CSV table of C-alpha atoms and ligand atoms in Angstrom, one decimal:
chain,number,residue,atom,x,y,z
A,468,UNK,CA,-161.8,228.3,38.2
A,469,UNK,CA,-160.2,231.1,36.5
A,470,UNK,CA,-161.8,230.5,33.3
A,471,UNK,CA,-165.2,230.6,34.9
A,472,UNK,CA,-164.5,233.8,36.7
A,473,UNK,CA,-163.4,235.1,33.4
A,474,UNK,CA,-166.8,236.2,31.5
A,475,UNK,CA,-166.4,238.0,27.8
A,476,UNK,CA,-170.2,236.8,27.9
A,477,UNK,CA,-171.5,238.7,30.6
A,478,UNK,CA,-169.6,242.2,29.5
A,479,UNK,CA,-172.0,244.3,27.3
A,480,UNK,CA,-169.9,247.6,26.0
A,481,UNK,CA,-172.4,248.1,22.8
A,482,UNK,CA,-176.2,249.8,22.4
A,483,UNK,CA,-178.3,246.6,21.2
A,484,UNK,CA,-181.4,244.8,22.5
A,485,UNK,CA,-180.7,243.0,25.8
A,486,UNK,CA,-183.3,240.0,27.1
A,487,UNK,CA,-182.2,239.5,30.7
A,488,UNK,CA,-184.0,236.3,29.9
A,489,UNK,CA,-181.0,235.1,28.0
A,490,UNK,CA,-178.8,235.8,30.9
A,491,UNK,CA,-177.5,233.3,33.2
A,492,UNK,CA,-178.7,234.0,37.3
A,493,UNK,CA,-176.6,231.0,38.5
A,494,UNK,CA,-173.6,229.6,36.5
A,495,UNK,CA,-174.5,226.4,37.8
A,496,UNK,CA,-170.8,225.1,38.1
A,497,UNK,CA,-170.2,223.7,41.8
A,498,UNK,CA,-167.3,225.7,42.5
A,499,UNK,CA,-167.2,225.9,46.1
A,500,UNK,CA,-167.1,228.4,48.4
A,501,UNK,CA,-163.7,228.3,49.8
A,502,UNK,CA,-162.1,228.4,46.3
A,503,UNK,CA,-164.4,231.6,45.4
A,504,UNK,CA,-163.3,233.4,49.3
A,505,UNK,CA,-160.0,232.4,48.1
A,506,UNK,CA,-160.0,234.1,45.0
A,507,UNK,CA,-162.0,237.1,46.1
A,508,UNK,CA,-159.4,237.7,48.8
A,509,UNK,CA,-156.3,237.6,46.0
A,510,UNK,CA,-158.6,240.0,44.3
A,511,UNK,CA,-159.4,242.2,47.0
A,512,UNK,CA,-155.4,242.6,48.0
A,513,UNK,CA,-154.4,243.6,44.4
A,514,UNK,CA,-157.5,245.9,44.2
A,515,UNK,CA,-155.9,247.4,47.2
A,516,UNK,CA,-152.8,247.8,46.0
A,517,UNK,CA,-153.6,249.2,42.9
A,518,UNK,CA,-155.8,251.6,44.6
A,519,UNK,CA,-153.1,253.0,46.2
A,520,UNK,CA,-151.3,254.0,43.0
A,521,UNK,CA,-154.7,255.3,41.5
A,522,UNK,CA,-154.5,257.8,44.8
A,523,UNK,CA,-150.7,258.5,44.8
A,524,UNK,CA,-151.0,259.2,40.9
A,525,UNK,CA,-154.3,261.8,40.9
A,526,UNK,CA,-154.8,261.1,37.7
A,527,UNK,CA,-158.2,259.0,36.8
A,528,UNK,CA,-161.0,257.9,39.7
A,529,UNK,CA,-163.0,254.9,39.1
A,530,UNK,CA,-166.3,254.7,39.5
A,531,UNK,CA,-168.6,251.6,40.1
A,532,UNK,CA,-171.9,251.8,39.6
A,533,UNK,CA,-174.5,248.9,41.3
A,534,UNK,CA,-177.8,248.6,40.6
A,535,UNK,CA,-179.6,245.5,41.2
A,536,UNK,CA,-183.4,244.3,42.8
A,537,UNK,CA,-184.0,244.2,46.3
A,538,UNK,CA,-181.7,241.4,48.0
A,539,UNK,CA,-179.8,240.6,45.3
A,540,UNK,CA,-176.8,241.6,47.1
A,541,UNK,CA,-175.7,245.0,46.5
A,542,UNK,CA,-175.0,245.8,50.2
A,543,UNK,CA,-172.9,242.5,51.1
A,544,UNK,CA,-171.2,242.8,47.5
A,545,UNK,CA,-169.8,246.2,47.4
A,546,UNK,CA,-168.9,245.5,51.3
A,547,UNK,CA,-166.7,242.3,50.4
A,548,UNK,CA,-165.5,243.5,47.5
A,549,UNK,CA,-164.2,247.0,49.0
A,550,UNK,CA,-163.2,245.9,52.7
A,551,UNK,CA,-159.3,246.3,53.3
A,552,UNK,CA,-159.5,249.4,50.6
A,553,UNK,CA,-157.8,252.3,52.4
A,554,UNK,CA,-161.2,254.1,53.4
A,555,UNK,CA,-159.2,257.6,52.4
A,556,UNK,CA,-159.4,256.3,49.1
A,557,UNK,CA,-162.5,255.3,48.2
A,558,UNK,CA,-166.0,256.4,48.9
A,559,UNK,CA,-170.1,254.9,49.2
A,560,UNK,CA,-172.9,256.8,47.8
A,561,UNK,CA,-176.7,255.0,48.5
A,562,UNK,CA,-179.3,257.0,46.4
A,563,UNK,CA,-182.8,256.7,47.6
A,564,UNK,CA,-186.0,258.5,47.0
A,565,UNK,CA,-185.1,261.5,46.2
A,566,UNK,CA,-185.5,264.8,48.3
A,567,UNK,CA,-187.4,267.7,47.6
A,568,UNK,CA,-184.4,270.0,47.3
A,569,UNK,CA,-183.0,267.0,44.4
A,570,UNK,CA,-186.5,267.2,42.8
A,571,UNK,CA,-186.1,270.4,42.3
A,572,UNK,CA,-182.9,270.1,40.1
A,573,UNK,CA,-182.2,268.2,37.1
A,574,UNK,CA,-182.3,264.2,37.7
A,575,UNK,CA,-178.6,264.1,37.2
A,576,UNK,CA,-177.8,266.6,39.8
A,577,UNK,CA,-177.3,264.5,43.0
A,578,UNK,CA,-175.2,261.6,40.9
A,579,UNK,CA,-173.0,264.5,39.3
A,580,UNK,CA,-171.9,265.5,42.8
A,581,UNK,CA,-171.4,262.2,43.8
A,582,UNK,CA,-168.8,261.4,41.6
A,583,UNK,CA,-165.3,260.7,42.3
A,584,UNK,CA,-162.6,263.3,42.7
A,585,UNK,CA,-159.1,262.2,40.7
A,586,UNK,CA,-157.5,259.1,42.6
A,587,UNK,CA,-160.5,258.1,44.2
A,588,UNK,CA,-162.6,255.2,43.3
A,589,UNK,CA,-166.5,256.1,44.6
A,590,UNK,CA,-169.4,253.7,44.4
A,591,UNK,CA,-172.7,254.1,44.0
A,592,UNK,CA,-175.4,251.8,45.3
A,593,UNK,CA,-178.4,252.5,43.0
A,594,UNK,CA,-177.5,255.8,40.7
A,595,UNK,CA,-178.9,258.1,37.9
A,596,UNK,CA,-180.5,254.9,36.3
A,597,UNK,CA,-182.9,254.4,38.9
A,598,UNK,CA,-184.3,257.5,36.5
A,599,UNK,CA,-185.5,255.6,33.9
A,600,UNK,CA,-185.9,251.7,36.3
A,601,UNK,CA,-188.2,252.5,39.3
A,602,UNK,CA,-189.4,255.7,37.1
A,603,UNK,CA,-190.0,253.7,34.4
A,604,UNK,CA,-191.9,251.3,36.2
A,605,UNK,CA,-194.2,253.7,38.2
A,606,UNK,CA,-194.3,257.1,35.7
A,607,UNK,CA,-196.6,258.7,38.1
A,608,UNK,CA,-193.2,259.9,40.0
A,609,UNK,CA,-192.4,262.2,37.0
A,610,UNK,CA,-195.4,264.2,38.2
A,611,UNK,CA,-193.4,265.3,41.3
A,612,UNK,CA,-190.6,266.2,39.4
A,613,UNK,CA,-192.2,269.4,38.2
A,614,UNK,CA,-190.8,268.9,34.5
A,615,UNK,CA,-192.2,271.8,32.4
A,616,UNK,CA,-195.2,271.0,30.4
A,617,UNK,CA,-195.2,267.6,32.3
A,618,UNK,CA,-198.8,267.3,33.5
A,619,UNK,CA,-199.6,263.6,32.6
A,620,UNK,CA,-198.0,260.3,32.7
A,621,UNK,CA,-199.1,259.6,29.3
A,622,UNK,CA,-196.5,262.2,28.2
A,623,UNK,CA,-193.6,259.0,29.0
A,624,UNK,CA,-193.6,257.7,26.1
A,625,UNK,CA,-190.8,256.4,24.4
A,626,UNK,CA,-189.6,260.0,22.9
A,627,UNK,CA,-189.4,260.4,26.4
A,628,UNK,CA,-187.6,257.9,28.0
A,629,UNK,CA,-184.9,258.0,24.7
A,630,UNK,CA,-184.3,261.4,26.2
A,631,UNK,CA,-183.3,260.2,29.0
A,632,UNK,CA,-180.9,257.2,27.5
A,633,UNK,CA,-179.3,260.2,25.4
A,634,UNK,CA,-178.8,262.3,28.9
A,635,UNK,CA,-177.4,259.7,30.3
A,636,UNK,CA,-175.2,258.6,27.8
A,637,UNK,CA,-173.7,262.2,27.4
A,638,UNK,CA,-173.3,262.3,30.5
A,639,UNK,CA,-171.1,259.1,31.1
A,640,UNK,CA,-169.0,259.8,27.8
A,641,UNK,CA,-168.2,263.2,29.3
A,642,UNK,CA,-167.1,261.5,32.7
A,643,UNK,CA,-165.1,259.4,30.5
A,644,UNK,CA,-163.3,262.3,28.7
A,645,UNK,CA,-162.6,263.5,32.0
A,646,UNK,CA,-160.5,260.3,33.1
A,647,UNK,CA,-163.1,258.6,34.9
A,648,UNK,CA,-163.3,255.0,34.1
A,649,UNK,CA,-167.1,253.4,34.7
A,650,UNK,CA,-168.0,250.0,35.7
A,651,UNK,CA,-171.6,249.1,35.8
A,652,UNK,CA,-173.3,246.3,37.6
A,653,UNK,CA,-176.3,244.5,37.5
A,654,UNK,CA,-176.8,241.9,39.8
A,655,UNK,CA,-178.6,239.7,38.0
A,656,UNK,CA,-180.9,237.2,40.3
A,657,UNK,CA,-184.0,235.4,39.7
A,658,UNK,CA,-187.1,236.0,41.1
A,659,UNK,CA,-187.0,232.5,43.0
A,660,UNK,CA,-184.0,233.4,44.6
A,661,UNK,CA,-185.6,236.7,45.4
A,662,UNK,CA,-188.6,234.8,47.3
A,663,UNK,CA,-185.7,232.9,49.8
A,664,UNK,CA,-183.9,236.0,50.7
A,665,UNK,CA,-187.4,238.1,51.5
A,666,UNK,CA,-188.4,234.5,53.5
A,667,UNK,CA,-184.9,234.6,55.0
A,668,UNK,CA,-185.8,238.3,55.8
A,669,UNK,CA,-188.8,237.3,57.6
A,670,UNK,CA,-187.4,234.4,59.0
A,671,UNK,CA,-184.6,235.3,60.7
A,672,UNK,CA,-185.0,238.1,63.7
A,673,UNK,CA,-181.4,239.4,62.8
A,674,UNK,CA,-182.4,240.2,59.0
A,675,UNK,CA,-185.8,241.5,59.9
A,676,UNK,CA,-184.6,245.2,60.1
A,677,UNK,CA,-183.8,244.8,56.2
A,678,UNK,CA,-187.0,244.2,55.6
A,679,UNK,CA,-189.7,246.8,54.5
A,680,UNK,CA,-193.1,245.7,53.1
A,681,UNK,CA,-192.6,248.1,50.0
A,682,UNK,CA,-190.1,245.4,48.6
A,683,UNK,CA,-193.0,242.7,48.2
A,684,UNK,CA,-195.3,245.2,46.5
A,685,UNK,CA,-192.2,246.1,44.1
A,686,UNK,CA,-191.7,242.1,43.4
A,687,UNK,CA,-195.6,242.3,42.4
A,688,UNK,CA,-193.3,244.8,39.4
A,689,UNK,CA,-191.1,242.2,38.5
A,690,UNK,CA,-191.7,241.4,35.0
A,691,UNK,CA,-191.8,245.1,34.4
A,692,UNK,CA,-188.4,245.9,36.3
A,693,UNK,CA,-186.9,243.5,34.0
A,694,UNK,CA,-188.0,244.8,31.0
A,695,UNK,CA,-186.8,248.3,32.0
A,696,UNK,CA,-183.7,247.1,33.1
A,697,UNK,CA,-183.0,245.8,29.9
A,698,UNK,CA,-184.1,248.8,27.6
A,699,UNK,CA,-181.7,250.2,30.1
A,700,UNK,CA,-178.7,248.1,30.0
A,701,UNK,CA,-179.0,248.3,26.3
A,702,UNK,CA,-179.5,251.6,25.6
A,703,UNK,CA,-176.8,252.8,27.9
A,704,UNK,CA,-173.6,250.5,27.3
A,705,UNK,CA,-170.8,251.8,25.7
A,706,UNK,CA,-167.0,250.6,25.6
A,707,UNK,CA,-166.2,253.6,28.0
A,708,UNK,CA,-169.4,252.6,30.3
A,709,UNK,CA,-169.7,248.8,30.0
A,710,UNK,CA,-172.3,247.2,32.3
A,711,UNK,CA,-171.5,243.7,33.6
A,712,UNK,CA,-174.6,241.6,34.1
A,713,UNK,CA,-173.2,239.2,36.7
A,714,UNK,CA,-175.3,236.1,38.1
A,715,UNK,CA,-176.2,236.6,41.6
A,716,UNK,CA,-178.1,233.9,43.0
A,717,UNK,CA,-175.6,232.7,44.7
A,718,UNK,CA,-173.9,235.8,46.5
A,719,UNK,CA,-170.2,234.6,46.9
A,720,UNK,CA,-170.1,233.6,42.9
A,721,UNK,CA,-170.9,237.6,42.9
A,722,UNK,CA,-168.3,238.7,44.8
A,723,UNK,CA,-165.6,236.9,43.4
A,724,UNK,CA,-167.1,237.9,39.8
A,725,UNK,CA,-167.4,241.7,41.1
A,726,UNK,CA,-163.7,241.4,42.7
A,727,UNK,CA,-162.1,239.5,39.4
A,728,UNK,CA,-163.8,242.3,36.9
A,729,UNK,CA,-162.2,245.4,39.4
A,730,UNK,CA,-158.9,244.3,39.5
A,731,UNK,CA,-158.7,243.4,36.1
A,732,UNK,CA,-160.2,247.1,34.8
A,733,UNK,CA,-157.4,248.3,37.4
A,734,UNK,CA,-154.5,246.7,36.0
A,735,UNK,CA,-155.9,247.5,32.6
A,736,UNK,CA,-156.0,251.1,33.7
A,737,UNK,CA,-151.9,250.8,33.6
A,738,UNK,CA,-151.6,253.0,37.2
A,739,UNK,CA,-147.8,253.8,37.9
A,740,UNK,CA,-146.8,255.4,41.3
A,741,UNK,CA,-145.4,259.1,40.3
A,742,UNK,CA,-141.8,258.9,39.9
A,743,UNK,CA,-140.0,262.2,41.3
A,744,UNK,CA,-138.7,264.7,38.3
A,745,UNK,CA,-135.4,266.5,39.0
A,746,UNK,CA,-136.7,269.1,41.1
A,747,UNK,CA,-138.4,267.0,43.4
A,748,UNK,CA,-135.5,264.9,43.7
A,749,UNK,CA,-133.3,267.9,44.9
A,750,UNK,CA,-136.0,268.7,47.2
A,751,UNK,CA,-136.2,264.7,48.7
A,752,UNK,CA,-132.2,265.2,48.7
A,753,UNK,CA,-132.2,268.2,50.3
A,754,UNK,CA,-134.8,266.8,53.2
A,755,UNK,CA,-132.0,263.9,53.8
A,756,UNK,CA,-129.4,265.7,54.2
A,757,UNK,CA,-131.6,268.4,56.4
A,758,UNK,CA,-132.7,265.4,58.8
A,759,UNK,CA,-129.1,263.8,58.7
A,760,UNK,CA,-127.6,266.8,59.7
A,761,UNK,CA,-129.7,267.1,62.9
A,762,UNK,CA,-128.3,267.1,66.2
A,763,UNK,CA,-129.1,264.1,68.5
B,1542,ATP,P1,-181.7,247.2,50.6
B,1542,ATP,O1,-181.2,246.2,49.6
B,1542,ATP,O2,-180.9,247.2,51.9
B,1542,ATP,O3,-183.2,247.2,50.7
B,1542,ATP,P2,-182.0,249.5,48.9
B,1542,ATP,O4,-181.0,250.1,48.0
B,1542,ATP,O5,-183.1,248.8,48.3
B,1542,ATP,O6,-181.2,248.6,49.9
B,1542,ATP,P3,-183.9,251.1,50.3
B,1542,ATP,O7,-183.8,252.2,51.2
B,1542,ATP,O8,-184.7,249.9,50.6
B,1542,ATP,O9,-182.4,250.7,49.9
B,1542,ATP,O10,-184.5,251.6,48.9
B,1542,ATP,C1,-184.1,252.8,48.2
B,1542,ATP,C2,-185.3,253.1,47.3
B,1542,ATP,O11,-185.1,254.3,46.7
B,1542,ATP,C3,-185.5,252.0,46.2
B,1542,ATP,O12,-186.8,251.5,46.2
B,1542,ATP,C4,-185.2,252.8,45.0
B,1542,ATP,O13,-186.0,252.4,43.9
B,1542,ATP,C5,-185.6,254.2,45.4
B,1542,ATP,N1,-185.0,255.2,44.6
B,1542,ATP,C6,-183.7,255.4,44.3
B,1542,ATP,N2,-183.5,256.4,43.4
B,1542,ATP,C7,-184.8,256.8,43.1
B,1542,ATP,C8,-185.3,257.8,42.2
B,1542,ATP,N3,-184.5,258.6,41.5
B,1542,ATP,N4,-186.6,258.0,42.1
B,1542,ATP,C9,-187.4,257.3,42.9
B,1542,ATP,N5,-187.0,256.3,43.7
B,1542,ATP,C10,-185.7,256.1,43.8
B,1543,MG,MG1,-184.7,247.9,49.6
């Protein structure tokens, strides 16, 4: 069990080709799902803990980054991963379609405002590479993004897009710099699994509200999302900005996967609660003998 939730494989911290082909959905092992609760919920109470020294120290912020196609999880994950996480200390961004007032800025704008203040750890469910994923897959949306001198899709090319990698790289290193520590997740599912949790969708009248017709015309993309997700992945990794292609068809193997990686980049992180120099020890001193010296 521990060795299986320990993947060196699935970590990518260096610029290369990536062929999602190559990358496991399913690890196949039958570990059940009581052991993988179990060790999710270890996890999750050391991620909690350790989350509390990140905020008492107000030093570095986490940020976790999950990007994923439709159903593979991201919602449940980031839910069972975080829950029991003092909500004071942690924060959920969802990026969407973009609105006009975000069009009208740079495409890094919205995720540079979203990031996490010291001591916080802040997620974000889809993020800036849904810039060069869903864009990439349907260029026509650059054409409502008023870029100067932009007038036709067939000006994406790959000068293009490499622009793109490079602002997004800078962007992350400088986040780095500034003690933010990034974790990047791509829940990686296949497309038959995909076709059961749609079904599911349909199926079930509690899950129909998650359903939208615009995900079965996306899956009619698939091939192409996969593609882009690993020019993506590739271009983009880096050993401050790792992305972690974690197999997803079977959600709780993703949560316990999602949960081990966190609270092992935590502890790697070193976090120490602030001890009290000499001043503030008069002043906690002081206080005492203030409150001790009160009459009844
Ligand atoms: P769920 O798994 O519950 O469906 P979701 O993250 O897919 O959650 P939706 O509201 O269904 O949420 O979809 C958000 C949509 O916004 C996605 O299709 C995504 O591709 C799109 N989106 C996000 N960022 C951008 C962007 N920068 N440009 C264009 N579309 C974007
Ligand atoms: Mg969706």
């Amino acid at each position: 069990m521990e060795d299986l939730l320990h993947f060196p494989r699935i970590r990518i911290d260096q610029r290369g080709p990536v062929d999602l082909d190559r990358y496991s959905t399913d690890l196949g092992d039958d570990l059940r799902k009581k052991e993988l609760k179990d060790s999710l919920e270890k996890d999750r109470e050391r991620i909690s803990e350790l989350q509390e020294t990140l905020h008492a120290q107000g030093h570095h912020a986490l940020l976790l980054i999950f990007q994923a196609m439709d159903a593979a999880g991201k919602d449940s994950c980031i839910r069972h991963v975080m829950s029991g996480i003092n909500p004071q200390g942690c924060h959920v961004r969802s990026f969407k379609a973009p609105s006009s007032e975000e069009l009208a800025h740079d495409f890094l704008w919205r995720h540079a405002k979203a990031t996490p203040a010291r001591g916080m750890i802040g997620i974000h469910n889809r993020s800036h590479y849904e810039e060069v994923l869903v864009v990439k897959v349907h260029p026509e949306y650059l054409i409502g993004q008023s870029l100067p001198g932009f007038t036709s899709v067939q000006q994406a090319d790959a000068a293009f897009w490499e622009g793109r990698y490079t602002s997004i790289r800078e962007f992350e290193a400088h986040l780095a710099r500034q003690g933010i520590t990034i974790m990047k997740f791509f829940l990686h599912m296949s497309k038959a699994a995909q076709k059961e949790r749609f079904l599911e969708r349909i199926d079930e009248p509690s899950k129909n509200w998650k359903f939208s017709s615009g995900d079965i015309r996306e899956r009619g993309y698939w091939d192409q999302y996969q593609k882009a997700y690993g020019e993506a992945i590739g271009a983009t990794a880096a050993p401050h900005a790792p992305w972690y292609i974690v197999p997803a068809d079977d959600q709780w193997e993703s949560r316990a996967i999602v949960g081990r990686l966190v609270r092992e980049q935590l502890e790697d992180m070193q976090l120490r609660m602030p001890e009290p120099d000499e001043a503030e020890r008069a002043k906690l001193a002081e206080g005492r003998a203030s409150l001790l010296s009160e009459m009844k």
